[in-house]
C-alpha positions as a Python dict, from the first residue, in 0.01 Angstrom:
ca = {
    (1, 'X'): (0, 0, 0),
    (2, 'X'): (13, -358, -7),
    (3, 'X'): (-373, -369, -127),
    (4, 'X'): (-261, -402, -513),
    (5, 'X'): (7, -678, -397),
    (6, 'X'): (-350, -884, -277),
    (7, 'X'): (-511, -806, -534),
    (8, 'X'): (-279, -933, -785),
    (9, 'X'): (-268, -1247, -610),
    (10, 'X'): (-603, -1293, -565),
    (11, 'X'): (-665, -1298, -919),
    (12, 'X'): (-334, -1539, -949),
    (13, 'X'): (-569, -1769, -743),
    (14, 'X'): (-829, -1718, -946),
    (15, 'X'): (-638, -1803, -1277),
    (16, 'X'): (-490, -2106, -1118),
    (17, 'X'): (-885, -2262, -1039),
    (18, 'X'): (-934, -2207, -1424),
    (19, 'X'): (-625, -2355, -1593),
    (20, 'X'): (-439, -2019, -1684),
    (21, 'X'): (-195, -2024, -1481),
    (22, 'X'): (155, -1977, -1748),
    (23, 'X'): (481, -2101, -1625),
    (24, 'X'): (845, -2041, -1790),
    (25, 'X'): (1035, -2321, -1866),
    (26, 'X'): (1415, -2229, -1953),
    (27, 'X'): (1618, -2475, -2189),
    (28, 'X'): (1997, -2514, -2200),
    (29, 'X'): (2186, -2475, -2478),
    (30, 'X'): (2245, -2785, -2532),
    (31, 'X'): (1929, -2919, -2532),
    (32, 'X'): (1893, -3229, -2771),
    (33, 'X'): (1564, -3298, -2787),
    (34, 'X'): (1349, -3272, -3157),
    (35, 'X'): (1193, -2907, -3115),
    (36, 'X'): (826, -2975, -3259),
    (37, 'X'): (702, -2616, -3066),
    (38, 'X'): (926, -2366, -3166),
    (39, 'X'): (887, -2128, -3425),
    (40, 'X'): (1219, -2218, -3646),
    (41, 'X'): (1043, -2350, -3977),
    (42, 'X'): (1357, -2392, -4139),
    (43, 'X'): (1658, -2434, -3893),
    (44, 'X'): (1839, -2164, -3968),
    (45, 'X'): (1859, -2005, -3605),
    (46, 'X'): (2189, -2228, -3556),
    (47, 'X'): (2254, -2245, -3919),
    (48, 'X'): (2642, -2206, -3943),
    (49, 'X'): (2630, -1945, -4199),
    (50, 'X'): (2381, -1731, -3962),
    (51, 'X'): (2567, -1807, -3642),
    (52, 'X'): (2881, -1724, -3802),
    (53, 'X'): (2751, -1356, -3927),
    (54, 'X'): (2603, -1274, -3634),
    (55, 'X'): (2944, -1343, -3465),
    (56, 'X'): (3130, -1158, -3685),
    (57, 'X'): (2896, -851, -3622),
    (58, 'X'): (2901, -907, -3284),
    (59, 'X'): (3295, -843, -3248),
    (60, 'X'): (3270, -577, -3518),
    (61, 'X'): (2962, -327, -3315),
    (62, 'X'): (2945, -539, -3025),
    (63, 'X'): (2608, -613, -2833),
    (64, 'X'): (2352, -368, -2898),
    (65, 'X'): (2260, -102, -3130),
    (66, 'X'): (2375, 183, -2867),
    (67, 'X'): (2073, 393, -2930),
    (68, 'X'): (1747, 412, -3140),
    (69, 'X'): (1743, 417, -3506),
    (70, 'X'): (1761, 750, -3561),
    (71, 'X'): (2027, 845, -3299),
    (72, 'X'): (2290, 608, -3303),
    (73, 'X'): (2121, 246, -3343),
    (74, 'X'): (2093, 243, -3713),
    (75, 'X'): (2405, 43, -3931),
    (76, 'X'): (2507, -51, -4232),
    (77, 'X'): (2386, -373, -4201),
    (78, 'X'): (2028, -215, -4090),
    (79, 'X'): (2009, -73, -4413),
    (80, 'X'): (2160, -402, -4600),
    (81, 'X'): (1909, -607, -4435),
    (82, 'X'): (1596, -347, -4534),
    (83, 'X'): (1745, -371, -4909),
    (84, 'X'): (1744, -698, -4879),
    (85, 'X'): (1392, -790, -4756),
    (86, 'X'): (1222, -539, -4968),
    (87, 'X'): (1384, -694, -5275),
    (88, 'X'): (1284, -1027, -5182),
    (89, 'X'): (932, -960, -5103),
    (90, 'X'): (860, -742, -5414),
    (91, 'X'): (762, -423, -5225),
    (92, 'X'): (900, -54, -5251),
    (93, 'X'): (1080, -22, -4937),
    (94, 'X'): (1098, -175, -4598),
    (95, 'X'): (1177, -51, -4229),
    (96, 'X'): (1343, -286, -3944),
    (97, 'X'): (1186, -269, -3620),
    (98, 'X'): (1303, -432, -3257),
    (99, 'X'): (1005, -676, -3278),
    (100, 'X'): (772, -744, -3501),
    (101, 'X'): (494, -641, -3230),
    (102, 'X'): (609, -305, -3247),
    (103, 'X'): (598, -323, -3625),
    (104, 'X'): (227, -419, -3620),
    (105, 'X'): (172, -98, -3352),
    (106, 'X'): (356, 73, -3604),
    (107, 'X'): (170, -26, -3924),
    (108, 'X'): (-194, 12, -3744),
    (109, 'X'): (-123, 360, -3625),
    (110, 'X'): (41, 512, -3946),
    (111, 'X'): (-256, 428, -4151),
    (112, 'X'): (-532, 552, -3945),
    (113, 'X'): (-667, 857, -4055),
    (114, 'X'): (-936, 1061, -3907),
    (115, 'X'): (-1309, 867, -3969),
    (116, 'X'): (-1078, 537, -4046),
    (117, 'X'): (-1264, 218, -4004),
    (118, 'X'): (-1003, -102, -3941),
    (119, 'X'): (-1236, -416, -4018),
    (120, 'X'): (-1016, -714, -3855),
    (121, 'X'): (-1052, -1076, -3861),
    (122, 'X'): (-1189, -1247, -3537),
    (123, 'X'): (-845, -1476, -3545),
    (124, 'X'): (-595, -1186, -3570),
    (125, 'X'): (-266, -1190, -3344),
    (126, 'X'): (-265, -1022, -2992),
    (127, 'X'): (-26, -718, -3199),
    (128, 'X'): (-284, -671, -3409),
    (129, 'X'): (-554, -657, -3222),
    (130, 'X'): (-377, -444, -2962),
    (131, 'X'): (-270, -166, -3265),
    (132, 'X'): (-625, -165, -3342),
    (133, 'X'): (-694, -47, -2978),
    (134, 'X'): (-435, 154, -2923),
    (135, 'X'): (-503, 317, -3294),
    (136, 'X'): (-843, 462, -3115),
    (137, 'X'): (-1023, 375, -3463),
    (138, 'X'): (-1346, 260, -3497),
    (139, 'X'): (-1301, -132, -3539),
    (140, 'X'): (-1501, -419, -3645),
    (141, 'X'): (-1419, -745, -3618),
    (142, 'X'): (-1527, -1013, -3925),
    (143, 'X'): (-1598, -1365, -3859),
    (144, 'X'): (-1292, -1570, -3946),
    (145, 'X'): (-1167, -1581, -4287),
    (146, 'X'): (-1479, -1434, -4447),
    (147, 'X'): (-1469, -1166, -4773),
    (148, 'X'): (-1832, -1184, -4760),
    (149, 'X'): (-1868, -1028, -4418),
    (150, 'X'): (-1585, -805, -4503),
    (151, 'X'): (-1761, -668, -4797),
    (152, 'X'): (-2055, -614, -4585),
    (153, 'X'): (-1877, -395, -4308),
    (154, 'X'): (-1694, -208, -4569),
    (155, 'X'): (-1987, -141, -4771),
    (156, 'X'): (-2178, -19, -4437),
    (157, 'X'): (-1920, 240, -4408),
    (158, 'X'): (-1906, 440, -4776),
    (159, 'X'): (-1667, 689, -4821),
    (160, 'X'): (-1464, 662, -4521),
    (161, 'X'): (-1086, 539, -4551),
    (162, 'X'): (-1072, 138, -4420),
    (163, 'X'): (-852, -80, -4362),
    (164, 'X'): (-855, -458, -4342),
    (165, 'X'): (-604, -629, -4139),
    (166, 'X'): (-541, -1008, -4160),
    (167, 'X'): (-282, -1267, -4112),
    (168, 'X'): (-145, -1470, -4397),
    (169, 'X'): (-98, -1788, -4221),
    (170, 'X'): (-291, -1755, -3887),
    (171, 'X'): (-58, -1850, -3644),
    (172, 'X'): (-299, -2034, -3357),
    (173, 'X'): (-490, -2274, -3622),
    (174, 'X'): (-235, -2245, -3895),
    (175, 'X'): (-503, -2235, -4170),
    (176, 'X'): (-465, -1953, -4483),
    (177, 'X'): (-645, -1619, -4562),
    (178, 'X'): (-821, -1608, -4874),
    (179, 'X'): (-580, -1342, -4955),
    (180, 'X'): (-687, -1277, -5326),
    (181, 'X'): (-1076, -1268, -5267),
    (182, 'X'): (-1023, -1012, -4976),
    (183, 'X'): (-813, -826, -5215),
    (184, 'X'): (-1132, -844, -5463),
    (185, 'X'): (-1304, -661, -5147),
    (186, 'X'): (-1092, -402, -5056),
    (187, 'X'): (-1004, -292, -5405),
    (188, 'X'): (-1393, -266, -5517),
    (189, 'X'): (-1396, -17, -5232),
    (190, 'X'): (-1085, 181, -5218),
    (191, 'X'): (-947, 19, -4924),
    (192, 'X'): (-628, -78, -4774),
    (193, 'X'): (-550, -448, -4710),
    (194, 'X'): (-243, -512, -4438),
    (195, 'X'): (-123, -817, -4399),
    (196, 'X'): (70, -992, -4115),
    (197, 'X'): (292, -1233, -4286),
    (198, 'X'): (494, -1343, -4029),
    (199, 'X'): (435, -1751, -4019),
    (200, 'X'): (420, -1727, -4435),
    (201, 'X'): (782, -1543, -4531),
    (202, 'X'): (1054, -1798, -4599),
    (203, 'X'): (775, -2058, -4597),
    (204, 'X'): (513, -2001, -4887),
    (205, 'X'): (557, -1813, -5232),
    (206, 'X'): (817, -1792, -5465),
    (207, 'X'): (1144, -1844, -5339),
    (208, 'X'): (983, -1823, -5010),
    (209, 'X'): (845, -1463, -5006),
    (210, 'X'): (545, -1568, -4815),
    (211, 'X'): (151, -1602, -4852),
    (212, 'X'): (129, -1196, -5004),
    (213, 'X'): (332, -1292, -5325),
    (214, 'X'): (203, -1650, -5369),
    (215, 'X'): (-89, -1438, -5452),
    (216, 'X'): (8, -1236, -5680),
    (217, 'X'): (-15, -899, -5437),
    (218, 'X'): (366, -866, -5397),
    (219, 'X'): (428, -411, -5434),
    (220, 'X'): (53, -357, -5498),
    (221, 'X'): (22, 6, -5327),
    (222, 'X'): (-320, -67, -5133),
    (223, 'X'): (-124, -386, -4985),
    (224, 'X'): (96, -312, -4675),
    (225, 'X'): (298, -604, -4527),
    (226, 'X'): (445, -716, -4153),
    (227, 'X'): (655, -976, -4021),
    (228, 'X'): (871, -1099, -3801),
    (229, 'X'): (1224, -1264, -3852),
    (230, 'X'): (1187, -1428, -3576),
    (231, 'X'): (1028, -1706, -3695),
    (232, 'X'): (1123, -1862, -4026),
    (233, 'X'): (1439, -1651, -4020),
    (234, 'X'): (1529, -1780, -3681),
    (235, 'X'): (1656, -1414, -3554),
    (236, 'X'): (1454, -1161, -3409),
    (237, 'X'): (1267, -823, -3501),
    (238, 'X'): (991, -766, -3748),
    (239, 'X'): (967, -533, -4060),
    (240, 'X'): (662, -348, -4240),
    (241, 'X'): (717, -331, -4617),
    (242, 'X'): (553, -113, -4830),
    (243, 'X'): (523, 215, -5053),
    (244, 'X'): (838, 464, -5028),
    (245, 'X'): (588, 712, -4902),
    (246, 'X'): (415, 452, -4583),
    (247, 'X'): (784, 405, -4486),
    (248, 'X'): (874, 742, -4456),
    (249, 'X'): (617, 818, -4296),
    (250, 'X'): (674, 572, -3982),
    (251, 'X'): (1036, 717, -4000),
    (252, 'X'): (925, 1082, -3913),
    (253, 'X'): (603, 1008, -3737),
    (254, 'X'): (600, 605, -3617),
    (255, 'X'): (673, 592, -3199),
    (256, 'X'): (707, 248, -3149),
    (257, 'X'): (998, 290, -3462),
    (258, 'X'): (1132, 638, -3354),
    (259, 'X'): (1181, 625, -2992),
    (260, 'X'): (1290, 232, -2957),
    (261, 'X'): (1698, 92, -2934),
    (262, 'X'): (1732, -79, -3245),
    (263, 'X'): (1772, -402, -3330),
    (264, 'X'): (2130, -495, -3263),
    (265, 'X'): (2352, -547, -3532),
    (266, 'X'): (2454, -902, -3495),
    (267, 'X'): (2123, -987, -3480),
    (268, 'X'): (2079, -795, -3801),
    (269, 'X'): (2358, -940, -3965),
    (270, 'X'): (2241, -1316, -3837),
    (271, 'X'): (1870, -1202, -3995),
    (272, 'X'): (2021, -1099, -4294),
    (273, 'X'): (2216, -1443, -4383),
    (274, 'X'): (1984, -1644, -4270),
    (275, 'X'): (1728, -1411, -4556),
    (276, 'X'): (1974, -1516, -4811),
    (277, 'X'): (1959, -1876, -4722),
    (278, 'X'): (1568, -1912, -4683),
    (279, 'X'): (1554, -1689, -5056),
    (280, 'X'): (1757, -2004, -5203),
    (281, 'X'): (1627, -2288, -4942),
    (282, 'X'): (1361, -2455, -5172),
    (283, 'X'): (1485, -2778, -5079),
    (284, 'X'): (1413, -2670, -4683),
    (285, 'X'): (1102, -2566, -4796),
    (286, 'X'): (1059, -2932, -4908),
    (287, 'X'): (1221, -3077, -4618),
    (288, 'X'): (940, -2856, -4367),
    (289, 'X'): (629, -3006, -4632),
    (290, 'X'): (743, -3335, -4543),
}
């Protein structure tokens, strides 16, 4: 029995000769030094507003959601927080998940259909490309940031449903989609266009709805949209906004949604004043430019 133990260290050894090797390093608290790494565009994760909500939430429900979302897990300020965000991003409804890698399993698998071809770019996040797998659609995967080649493998394929998937702001080189010429593409031929947004909201767009309404794509209904609010938002979870009809969907049908604890509440009330601030935080906006 202790053949799987060996093997799993061989191949430790073997990612230590090449430079993989990944180690934790925990913080304090009180760490001081000028955080340059993390993901907290706009400092609102200790933002006193934020901190202060998700305290109050935290005596008020306590520490976790006490079930899934459709048992016990989901709150009023769950369904504050989905208000919220879909107002602010322009789309018909939105759904709260744990994480916003589950929201990107989520997304992938509710819009694969039977013959569905997913044409992703060669740059895309380890969530998406992992929904794509676990979808079990056909997938083909663009060069980076290319409508030409997107055209081509959509126009390879006519007649069956597609989807392209794409980040907004891609989060290893931090360079943009061309959002509105892929849009071009998948519009000439009937497909959908999802798009992971999660280094763009509170950054880019008007009043920081991210890289999907800078374009002018904000509640189009062949345009699906993730994130995270773990990032800009400094919290934690992720969200997939779109139609009324996508959302319920996931709702009845969605797994990684349906049969996952929720995201707990003071975290949910922490996301959702720290949304408020980041809708009215041109000036941090500014400040992260500079």
């Amino acid at each position: 029995m202790s053949g799987w133990l060996a093997a799993l260290d061989r191949r430790a050894e073997l990612r230590a000769k090449a430079g993989l090797t990944r180690r934790l390093r925990p913080r304090a608290g009180t760490d001081s030094v000028v955080d340059l790494a993390g993901n907290d565009y706009l400092g609102l994760a200790r933002h006193p507003t934020v901190t202060a909500a998700a305290g109050a939430a935290l005596t008020g429900y306590g520490l976790g959601a006490t079930g899934s979302r459709l048992v016990r897990g989901s709150t009023d300020l769950h369904a504050i927080l989905e208000a919220t965000l879909a107002d602010w991003l322009g789309t018909g409804a939105t759904l709260v998940y744990s994480s916003g890698y589950l929201a990107n399993l989520g997304a992938i698998r509710a819009l694969v259909r039977p013959r569905t071809l997913l044409v992703c770019d060669a740059h895309n996040h380890a969530s998406l490309i992992d929904g794509a797998r676990l979808s079990g659609a056909q997938t083909v995967v663009t060069p980076h940031a290319d409508p030409a080649a997107v055209d081509a493998a959509l126009a390879a394929a006519p007649g069956r449903p597609a989807v392209v998937v794409t980040e907004s702001v891609f989060s290893v080189d931090g360079d943009l989609a061309p959002l509105r010429d892929l849009y071009a593409v998948t519009s000439r031929h009937e497909a959908l266009l999802l798009v992971d947004d999660a280094h763009a909201l509170g950054v880019t767009g008007p009043a920081g709805a991210g890289a999907v309404a800078a374009a002018g794509l904000a509640g189009r209904p062949d345009v699906v949209v993730t994130a995270t609010l773990s990032k800009a938002l400094g919290g934690a979870g992720g969200v997939v906004a779109g139609p009324q009809p996508l959302i319920r969907h996931l709702v009845d049908t969605g797994r990684t949604f349906v049969y996952d604890t929720a995201l707990p509440p003071a975290v949910a009330a922490g996301v959702l004043a720290a949304a408020r601030l980041a809708r009215a935080g041109d000036g941090l906006r500014a400040e992260l430019a500079d």
